[in-house]
Coordinates of C-alpha atoms and ligand atoms in Angstrom, one line a residue:
M1111 CA 28.2 -23.7 0.1
A1112 CA 26.3 -24.7 -3.4
E1113 CA 25.1 -21.3 -5.3
K1114 CA 21.4 -20.7 -4.8
T1115 CA 19.1 -18.7 -6.7
I1116 CA 16.5 -16.3 -4.8
V1117 CA 13.7 -15.0 -7.2
V1118 CA 11.8 -12.2 -5.7
L1119 CA 8.4 -11.4 -7.3
G1120 CA 7.0 -8.1 -7.2
A1121 CA 9.2 -4.9 -6.6
G1122 CA 7.1 -2.6 -4.9
V1123 CA 8.1 -2.0 -1.1
G1124 CA 8.3 -5.7 0.0
G1125 CA 10.1 -7.3 -2.9
L1126 CA 12.6 -4.3 -3.4
V1127 CA 13.6 -4.7 0.3
A1128 CA 14.0 -8.1 0.3
A1129 CA 16.1 -8.2 -3.0
R1130 CA 18.3 -5.5 -1.3
E1131 CA 18.9 -7.1 1.6
L1132 CA 19.5 -10.5 0.2
R1133 CA 22.1 -8.7 -1.9
K1134 CA 23.8 -7.3 1.0
R1135 CA 23.9 -10.3 3.0
L1136 CA 24.9 -13.1 0.4
G1137 CA 28.3 -13.3 -1.7
M1138 CA 28.0 -13.0 -5.7
E1139 CA 28.0 -16.4 -6.4
H1140 CA 24.4 -16.5 -5.4
R1141 CA 21.8 -14.8 -7.8
V1142 CA 19.1 -12.4 -6.6
V1143 CA 16.4 -12.0 -9.4
L1144 CA 13.7 -9.4 -8.9
V1145 CA 10.9 -9.4 -11.2
D1146 CA 8.2 -6.7 -11.8
R1147 CA 5.9 -6.0 -14.9
R1148 CA 6.7 -2.3 -14.2
D1149 CA 10.2 -0.9 -14.5
I1150 CA 9.6 1.9 -11.8
H1151 CA 9.1 2.0 -8.1
V1152 CA 6.6 4.5 -7.1
F1153 CA 6.3 5.4 -3.2
S1154 CA 2.8 5.3 -2.9
P1155 CA 2.4 7.7 0.5
S1156 CA 3.4 10.5 -1.7
L1157 CA 0.5 10.1 -4.2
L1158 CA -1.8 12.3 -2.0
W1159 CA 0.6 14.9 -2.4
L1160 CA 0.7 14.3 -6.1
M1161 CA -3.1 14.5 -6.5
L1162 CA -2.7 17.9 -5.0
G1163 CA -0.1 18.9 -7.1
W1164 CA 2.5 19.3 -4.2
R1165 CA 4.6 16.9 -6.3
R1166 CA 5.8 16.1 -9.8
P1167 CA 5.6 12.3 -10.7
E1168 CA 9.2 12.0 -11.1
Q1169 CA 9.7 13.1 -7.6
L1170 CA 8.2 10.0 -6.2
Y1171 CA 9.5 7.2 -8.3
R1172 CA 12.6 5.5 -9.2
D1173 CA 13.8 3.4 -12.1
L1174 CA 14.1 -0.5 -11.2
N1175 CA 16.7 -0.7 -13.6
A1176 CA 19.3 0.9 -11.4
L1177 CA 19.2 -1.9 -9.4
G1178 CA 21.8 -3.7 -11.9
R1179 CA 24.3 -1.5 -10.4
K1180 CA 23.6 -3.2 -6.9
G1181 CA 24.2 -6.7 -8.0
I1182 CA 20.4 -7.2 -8.3
D1183 CA 19.3 -9.3 -11.5
F1184 CA 16.2 -7.1 -12.5
K1185 CA 13.8 -8.4 -15.1
H1186 CA 11.1 -5.9 -16.1
T1187 CA 8.5 -8.6 -17.2
P1188 CA 5.2 -9.8 -16.2
V1189 CA 4.7 -13.3 -14.0
E1190 CA 2.7 -15.6 -15.9
G1191 CA 2.5 -18.5 -13.8
I1192 CA 4.2 -20.0 -10.7
D1193 CA 5.1 -24.0 -10.4
L1194 CA 5.5 -24.6 -6.9
A1195 CA 6.1 -28.5 -7.3
E1196 CA 8.7 -27.6 -10.1
R1197 CA 10.2 -24.6 -8.3
R1198 CA 9.8 -22.7 -11.5
V1199 CA 8.2 -19.2 -12.2
D1200 CA 7.1 -18.6 -16.0
T1201 CA 7.5 -14.9 -17.1
G1202 CA 7.1 -13.2 -20.4
L1203 CA 10.8 -13.4 -20.5
G1204 CA 10.9 -17.3 -19.9
P1205 CA 11.1 -19.4 -17.0
L1206 CA 13.0 -18.5 -13.7
H1207 CA 14.0 -21.8 -11.7
Y1208 CA 14.5 -21.0 -8.0
D1209 CA 15.8 -22.5 -4.5
Y1210 CA 13.9 -19.7 -2.4
L1211 CA 11.1 -17.6 -3.6
V1212 CA 9.7 -14.5 -1.9
L1213 CA 6.3 -13.0 -3.2
S1214 CA 5.8 -9.5 -3.0
L1215 CA 3.0 -9.0 -5.6
G1216 CA 0.8 -6.9 -3.6
A1217 CA -2.8 -6.6 -3.9
E1218 CA -4.6 -6.1 -7.4
L1219 CA -6.8 -3.0 -7.7
V1220 CA -10.3 -4.0 -9.5
P1221 CA -12.4 -0.8 -9.9
D1222 CA -14.7 -3.0 -12.3
A1223 CA -15.8 -5.1 -9.9
V1224 CA -18.0 -2.2 -8.9
P1225 CA -20.2 -1.2 -12.1
G1226 CA -20.0 1.9 -13.4
L1227 CA -16.9 3.0 -10.8
K1228 CA -14.0 3.2 -13.4
D1229 CA -15.6 5.4 -15.7
A1230 CA -17.3 7.7 -13.3
G1231 CA -14.7 7.8 -10.5
H1232 CA -11.2 8.9 -10.1
T1233 CA -8.7 7.5 -7.8
F1234 CA -5.4 8.3 -6.1
Y1235 CA -4.4 4.6 -5.3
H1236 CA -2.0 4.6 -8.3
L1237 CA 0.2 6.6 -10.4
D1238 CA -1.8 7.3 -13.3
G1239 CA -5.2 7.8 -11.3
A1240 CA -3.6 10.3 -9.0
L1241 CA -2.2 12.4 -11.8
R1242 CA -5.8 12.3 -13.7
L1243 CA -7.1 13.4 -10.3
R1244 CA -4.8 16.0 -9.9
E1245 CA -6.0 17.6 -13.6
A1246 CA -9.7 17.2 -12.4
L1247 CA -8.9 19.0 -9.5
E1248 CA -7.3 21.9 -11.2
V1249 CA -10.9 23.1 -12.8
F1250 CA -13.0 22.0 -10.1
Q1251 CA -14.6 25.2 -9.2
G1252 CA -17.0 23.8 -6.6
G1253 CA -19.7 20.9 -6.1
S1254 CA -20.2 17.8 -4.2
V1255 CA -17.1 15.5 -3.5
A1256 CA -17.8 12.0 -2.6
V1257 CA -14.6 9.9 -1.3
V1258 CA -15.9 6.7 -1.4
V1259 CA -13.9 3.3 0.2
A1260 CA -15.1 0.4 -2.3
S1261 CA -14.6 -2.7 -0.2
T1262 CA -12.1 -4.1 2.6
P1263 CA -9.5 -4.8 3.3
F1264 CA -7.7 -1.9 1.2
Q1265 CA -4.1 -0.5 1.3
C1266 CA -3.0 1.8 4.2
P1267 CA -6.5 2.0 6.4
P1268 CA -5.9 5.7 7.1
A1269 CA -5.5 6.7 3.3
P1270 CA -8.9 7.9 2.7
Y1271 CA -9.2 9.7 6.0
E1272 CA -5.8 11.4 5.3
A1273 CA -7.4 12.6 1.6
S1274 CA -10.3 13.7 2.8
L1275 CA -8.8 16.2 5.2
L1276 CA -6.1 17.0 2.9
L1277 CA -8.6 17.9 0.1
D1278 CA -10.4 19.9 2.7
Y1279 CA -7.2 21.9 3.2
Y1280 CA -6.6 22.1 -0.3
F1281 CA -10.1 23.5 -1.2
R1282 CA -9.7 26.1 1.5
R1283 CA -6.5 27.3 0.2
R1284 CA -8.1 27.9 -2.9
G1285 CA -10.6 29.5 -1.7
L1286 CA -13.5 27.0 -2.5
R1287 CA -14.6 25.4 0.7
D1288 CA -17.5 27.1 1.1
R1289 CA -18.3 26.1 -2.3
V1290 CA -17.5 22.6 -1.7
E1291 CA -19.7 19.8 -0.1
M1292 CA -17.9 16.9 1.2
R1293 CA -18.7 13.3 2.3
L1294 CA -16.9 10.1 3.0
Y1295 CA -18.4 6.7 2.3
T1296 CA -17.3 3.4 3.7
P1297 CA -18.3 -0.1 4.4
E1298 CA -16.1 0.2 7.7
P1299 CA -18.0 0.3 11.0
R1300 CA -15.4 3.6 12.1
P1301 CA -11.9 4.7 11.0
I1302 CA -9.1 2.4 11.3
P1303 CA -11.5 -0.6 12.9
I1304 CA -8.2 -2.6 13.8
A1305 CA -7.6 0.0 16.5
A1306 CA -9.6 0.5 19.8
A1307 CA -13.0 2.5 19.4
E1308 CA -11.1 5.9 20.7
V1309 CA -8.9 5.8 17.8
G1310 CA -11.7 5.7 15.3
Q1311 CA -13.4 8.3 17.2
A1312 CA -10.5 10.8 17.0
V1313 CA -10.4 10.2 13.5
A1314 CA -14.3 10.8 13.0
G1315 CA -13.9 13.8 15.2
M1316 CA -11.3 15.3 13.2
L1317 CA -13.7 14.9 9.9
E1318 CA -16.7 16.5 11.8
Q1319 CA -14.5 19.4 12.7
R1320 CA -13.4 20.0 9.1
R1321 CA -17.2 19.6 8.0
I1322 CA -16.5 16.4 5.8
A1323 CA -19.9 14.3 6.3
Y1324 CA -18.7 10.6 7.2
H1325 CA -20.8 7.7 6.1
P1326 CA -19.8 4.4 8.2
G1327 CA -21.4 1.3 6.8
H1328 CA -22.0 1.9 3.3
R1329 CA -21.1 -0.5 0.7
I1330 CA -21.3 0.9 -3.0
T1331 CA -22.9 -1.5 -5.3
G1332 CA -22.9 0.7 -8.4
V1333 CA -22.4 4.2 -9.9
S1334 CA -24.3 5.5 -13.0
P1335 CA -21.5 6.9 -15.3
E1336 CA -23.8 9.5 -16.7
D1337 CA -24.9 11.5 -13.7
R1338 CA -22.3 9.8 -10.9
A1339 CA -25.2 8.6 -8.9
L1340 CA -24.0 6.2 -6.2
S1341 CA -26.0 3.5 -4.8
F1342 CA -25.4 1.5 -1.6
E1343 CA -26.2 -1.8 -0.4
N1344 CA -28.4 -0.4 2.4
G1345 CA -30.5 1.2 -0.3
E1346 CA -29.4 5.0 0.1
E1347 CA -28.5 6.6 -3.2
A1348 CA -26.5 9.9 -3.3
G1349 CA -25.6 12.1 -6.3
C1350 CA -21.8 13.8 -6.5
D1351 CA -19.9 16.0 -9.0
L1352 CA -16.6 14.6 -8.0
L1353 CA -16.0 10.9 -7.2
I1354 CA -12.9 9.6 -5.7
A1355 CA -12.4 6.1 -5.0
V1356 CA -10.4 3.6 -3.0
P1357 CA -11.2 0.6 -5.6
P1358 CA -11.9 -2.7 -4.5
H1359 CA -8.5 -5.2 -4.0
Q1360 CA -8.0 -8.5 -4.5
P1361 CA -5.0 -11.1 -4.3
P1362 CA -2.6 -11.3 -7.3
P1363 CA -4.5 -13.9 -10.1
V1364 CA -1.2 -15.8 -10.5
A1365 CA -1.0 -16.6 -6.4
R1366 CA -4.4 -17.8 -6.7
E1367 CA -3.5 -19.8 -9.5
A1368 CA -0.6 -21.4 -8.0
G1369 CA -2.6 -22.5 -5.1
L1370 CA -1.1 -20.0 -2.7
L1371 CA -4.5 -18.9 -1.3
D1372 CA -5.3 -22.4 0.0
G1373 CA -9.0 -21.4 0.3
Q1374 CA -8.3 -18.4 2.0
P1375 CA -9.0 -14.7 0.6
W1376 CA -5.1 -13.9 1.0
A1377 CA -2.0 -15.9 1.2
P1378 CA -2.1 -17.7 4.5
V1379 CA 1.5 -17.6 6.3
D1380 CA 3.2 -18.3 9.4
R1381 CA 3.1 -14.5 10.9
L1382 CA 6.5 -15.0 12.5
T1383 CA 8.4 -16.1 9.7
M1384 CA 6.3 -15.5 6.6
K1385 CA 6.8 -18.8 5.5
T1386 CA 3.7 -20.4 3.3
K1387 CA 3.1 -24.0 3.6
F1388 CA 5.4 -24.7 0.6
E1389 CA 8.9 -25.3 1.2
N1390 CA 11.2 -22.2 0.6
V1391 CA 8.4 -20.1 -0.5
Y1392 CA 7.6 -16.8 1.8
A1393 CA 4.8 -14.3 0.9
I1394 CA 5.0 -10.8 2.3
G1395 CA 3.2 -7.3 2.2
D1396 CA -0.2 -7.1 1.1
M1397 CA -0.8 -10.2 -0.7
A1398 CA -0.1 -12.1 2.9
L1399 CA -2.8 -13.2 5.3
V1400 CA -1.3 -12.1 8.8
A1401 CA -3.6 -13.2 11.7
T1402 CA -3.8 -10.7 14.6
A1403 CA -5.3 -11.4 18.2
G1404 CA -8.6 -9.4 17.1
P1405 CA -11.1 -10.4 14.4
L1406 CA -9.1 -8.5 11.7
P1407 CA -6.1 -9.5 10.0
L1408 CA -2.9 -7.6 9.9
P1409 CA -3.5 -4.4 7.8
K1410 CA -2.3 -3.8 4.2
A1411 CA 0.7 -1.0 5.0
G1412 CA 4.2 -0.6 3.6
V1413 CA 5.6 -0.6 7.0
F1414 CA 4.5 -4.2 7.5
A1415 CA 5.8 -5.2 3.9
H1416 CA 9.0 -3.6 5.0
A1417 CA 9.7 -5.1 8.1
Q1418 CA 8.7 -8.8 6.8
A1419 CA 10.8 -8.4 3.8
Q1420 CA 13.8 -7.9 6.3
V1421 CA 12.9 -10.7 8.4
V1422 CA 12.5 -13.1 5.5
A1423 CA 16.0 -11.8 3.7
K1424 CA 17.9 -12.5 7.0
N1425 CA 16.6 -15.8 7.5
I1426 CA 17.0 -17.0 3.8
A1427 CA 20.6 -15.7 3.6
G1428 CA 21.3 -17.0 7.6
E1429 CA 20.2 -20.4 6.1
I1430 CA 22.3 -20.5 2.8
R1431 CA 25.3 -19.3 4.8
G1432 CA 24.7 -21.8 7.6
R1433 CA 24.0 -19.2 10.6
A1434 CA 21.2 -18.5 12.9
V1435 CA 17.8 -18.2 11.1
G1436 CA 15.6 -17.3 14.1
N1437 CA 14.4 -13.6 12.8
E1438 CA 10.9 -13.0 13.4
F1439 CA 8.3 -10.0 12.3
D1440 CA 6.9 -8.6 15.5
G1441 CA 3.6 -6.9 14.2
R1442 CA 4.7 -3.2 15.1
G1443 CA 4.1 -0.7 12.9
F1444 CA 3.3 3.3 12.4
C1445 CA 1.5 5.3 10.2
F1446 CA 1.5 9.0 9.4
L1447 CA -2.0 10.7 8.9
E1448 CA -1.7 13.8 7.0
T1449 CA -4.1 16.4 8.0
G1450 CA -3.2 19.4 6.0
Y1451 CA -2.0 22.9 7.8
G1452 CA 1.6 21.1 7.7
K1453 CA 0.6 18.7 10.0
A1454 CA 0.1 15.0 10.4
A1455 CA -1.2 12.9 13.1
L1456 CA 0.7 9.6 14.0
A1457 CA -0.9 6.1 14.1
S1458 CA 1.6 3.3 15.9
G1459 CA 1.3 0.2 17.9
D1460 CA 1.6 -3.4 18.4
F1461 CA -0.7 -5.3 16.1
F1462 CA 0.3 -8.6 17.8
A1463 CA -0.5 -7.3 21.2
E1464 CA -2.9 -9.7 23.3
P1465 CA -6.1 -9.7 23.6
A1466 CA -6.3 -7.1 20.7
P1467 CA -4.0 -5.1 18.8
A1468 CA -2.8 -1.8 20.7
L1469 CA -2.8 1.2 18.8
K1470 CA -2.3 4.9 19.9
L1471 CA -3.0 8.3 17.5
R1472 CA -0.7 11.3 18.6
R1473 CA -2.2 14.4 17.9
P1474 CA -1.3 16.4 14.4
A1475 CA 2.0 18.0 14.9
R1476 CA 4.3 19.6 12.6
L1477 CA 6.9 17.0 13.7
W1478 CA 5.0 14.2 12.1
H1479 CA 4.6 15.9 8.9
G1480 CA 8.4 16.7 8.7
A1481 CA 8.9 13.2 9.7
K1482 CA 7.0 12.1 6.5
I1483 CA 9.1 14.2 4.3
L1484 CA 12.2 12.6 5.6
F1485 CA 11.0 9.6 5.3
E1486 CA 9.9 9.8 1.8
Q1487 CA 13.4 11.6 0.8
W1488 CA 15.6 8.7 2.8
W1489 CA 13.2 5.9 1.2
L1490 CA 13.9 7.1 -2.3
R1491 CA 17.6 7.7 -1.8
W1492 CA 18.3 4.7 0.3
W1493 CA 17.2 1.7 -1.9
F1494 CA 18.2 3.4 -5.1
Ligands
FAD1674 C1 -2.3 6.3 -1.8 C2 -1.7 5.4 -1.0 C3 -1.0 5.4 0.2 C4 -0.5 4.7 1.2 N1 0.3 5.1 2.5 C5 0.9 4.4 3.0 C6 1.9 4.9 4.1 O1 1.6 6.0 4.7 N2 2.3 4.2 5.0 C7 2.3 2.8 4.7 O2 2.9 1.8 5.4 N3 1.7 2.1 3.6 C8 1.0 3.1 2.7 N4 0.5 2.5 1.6 C9 0.3 1.1 1.2 C10 1.6 0.6 0.8 O3 1.8 1.3 -0.5 C11 1.2 -1.0 0.5 O4 1.0 -1.7 1.4 C12 2.9 -1.5 -0.1 O5 3.2 -1.0 -1.3 C13 2.6 -3.0 0.0 O6 4.0 -3.6 -0.4 P1 3.8 -5.1 -1.4 O7 5.4 -5.0 -1.9 O8 3.3 -5.8 -0.7 O9 3.2 -4.5 -2.6 P2 3.6 -3.2 -3.7 O10 4.1 -2.5 -3.1 O11 2.0 -3.1 -4.4 O12 4.3 -4.1 -4.7 C14 3.6 -5.3 -5.6 C15 4.7 -5.3 -6.9 O13 4.1 -6.5 -7.6 C16 4.1 -6.2 -8.9 N5 3.3 -7.1 -9.7 C17 1.8 -7.5 -9.1 N6 1.7 -8.6 -10.1 C18 2.7 -8.6 -11.2 C19 2.7 -9.8 -12.0 N7 1.9 -10.6 -12.3 N8 3.9 -9.7 -12.7 C20 4.9 -9.1 -12.4 N9 4.7 -7.9 -11.5 C21 3.6 -8.0 -10.4 C22 3.4 -4.6 -9.1 O14 3.8 -3.9 -10.3 C23 4.1 -4.0 -8.0 O15 5.1 -3.3 -8.2 C24 -0.3 3.4 0.7 C25 -0.8 3.0 -0.3 C26 -1.4 4.0 -1.4 C27 -2.2 3.6 -2.5

């Protein structure tokens, strides 16, 4: 068995799992290289708790350099280019040649795509943003709060709904709720539109019950940085005192430049194996375009990146070791939707179901909130 080099790009959810699973399944004669421009891995679901001061930052990230102990060659450096014909990745530390390439570079946040958004708005979609938002919330004494989804698709479709419900609970606990007017704007036609209309109605019902005004079908076109006046494509305008945005997302530029998008908005893959059309090259997680039976592709969520990484790692290791390689991603997933009061709802289902994805929403319960805490603790211990 000749020695192989497997290069994994991105040490977020998909890349971390792929590298760890490959290392577990392959002898040390094979190299597993993991590349990321950051040297920490952040557990994103906890950013919501961080923004409310329920977590300290160091509780939700881990040092990627620690993966050296597990036999993974971690390179803290940006990926600058990918030459698929030459089987080479160019990084800030020089070229890396691969036999197999697993891309899990995520989705890039581009707040600048909406004029004024970056300067006028906060976001909880990354660590620094969530920390700055926490500071802003600490001094907030009342006024109007607008949670704005700038465009679709975006990571974790329940997250803006979850954030709004948690903010409502946070303001109540601080005795401020009567002084806060809350609104949620999104271009989506309803919450979690990949699910059946009942699921969306249930989530919209939760917002209504908590006095959060819901404005679907609203695509933001600009914000005036001076007074945070929001403009929407439908001609409506609205002011707010605190703007919290889910910024626009785009595929990683290096993937586009390498030709991995093939004219599509995200990197197309075989939905069962995550293979791209390039030999021995796989794309997983948020950057991948995975078809469902419905009009919308698979949502961008860590639970899928995790499962896809396991499938890809098993198949690559199997191929190298001359064993079976028939593992397939099954399109199943779940997501907790925190609602405050120590409770969470649970959305779960089969996204590859025919004729349309089949999802269920379980009522908010303490059980699911507890399960989310256990999942967080497990994630940060298990992989590091
Ligand atoms: C607030 C929030 C809450 C969420 N909650 C949930 C949840 O409850 N459940 C769930 O399933 N999902 C959730 N998600 C979504 C989940 O975090 C993502 O879907 C998941 O991280 C995707 O994994 P990935 O490996 O595709 O990308 P990522 O985890 O984003 O990793 C991509 C990595 O690539 C690196 N990278 C990118 N470009 C380069 C480059 N040029 N050079 C070097 N490195 C590069 C990045 O630094 C990053 O580390 C949430 C996301 C957010 C923001």
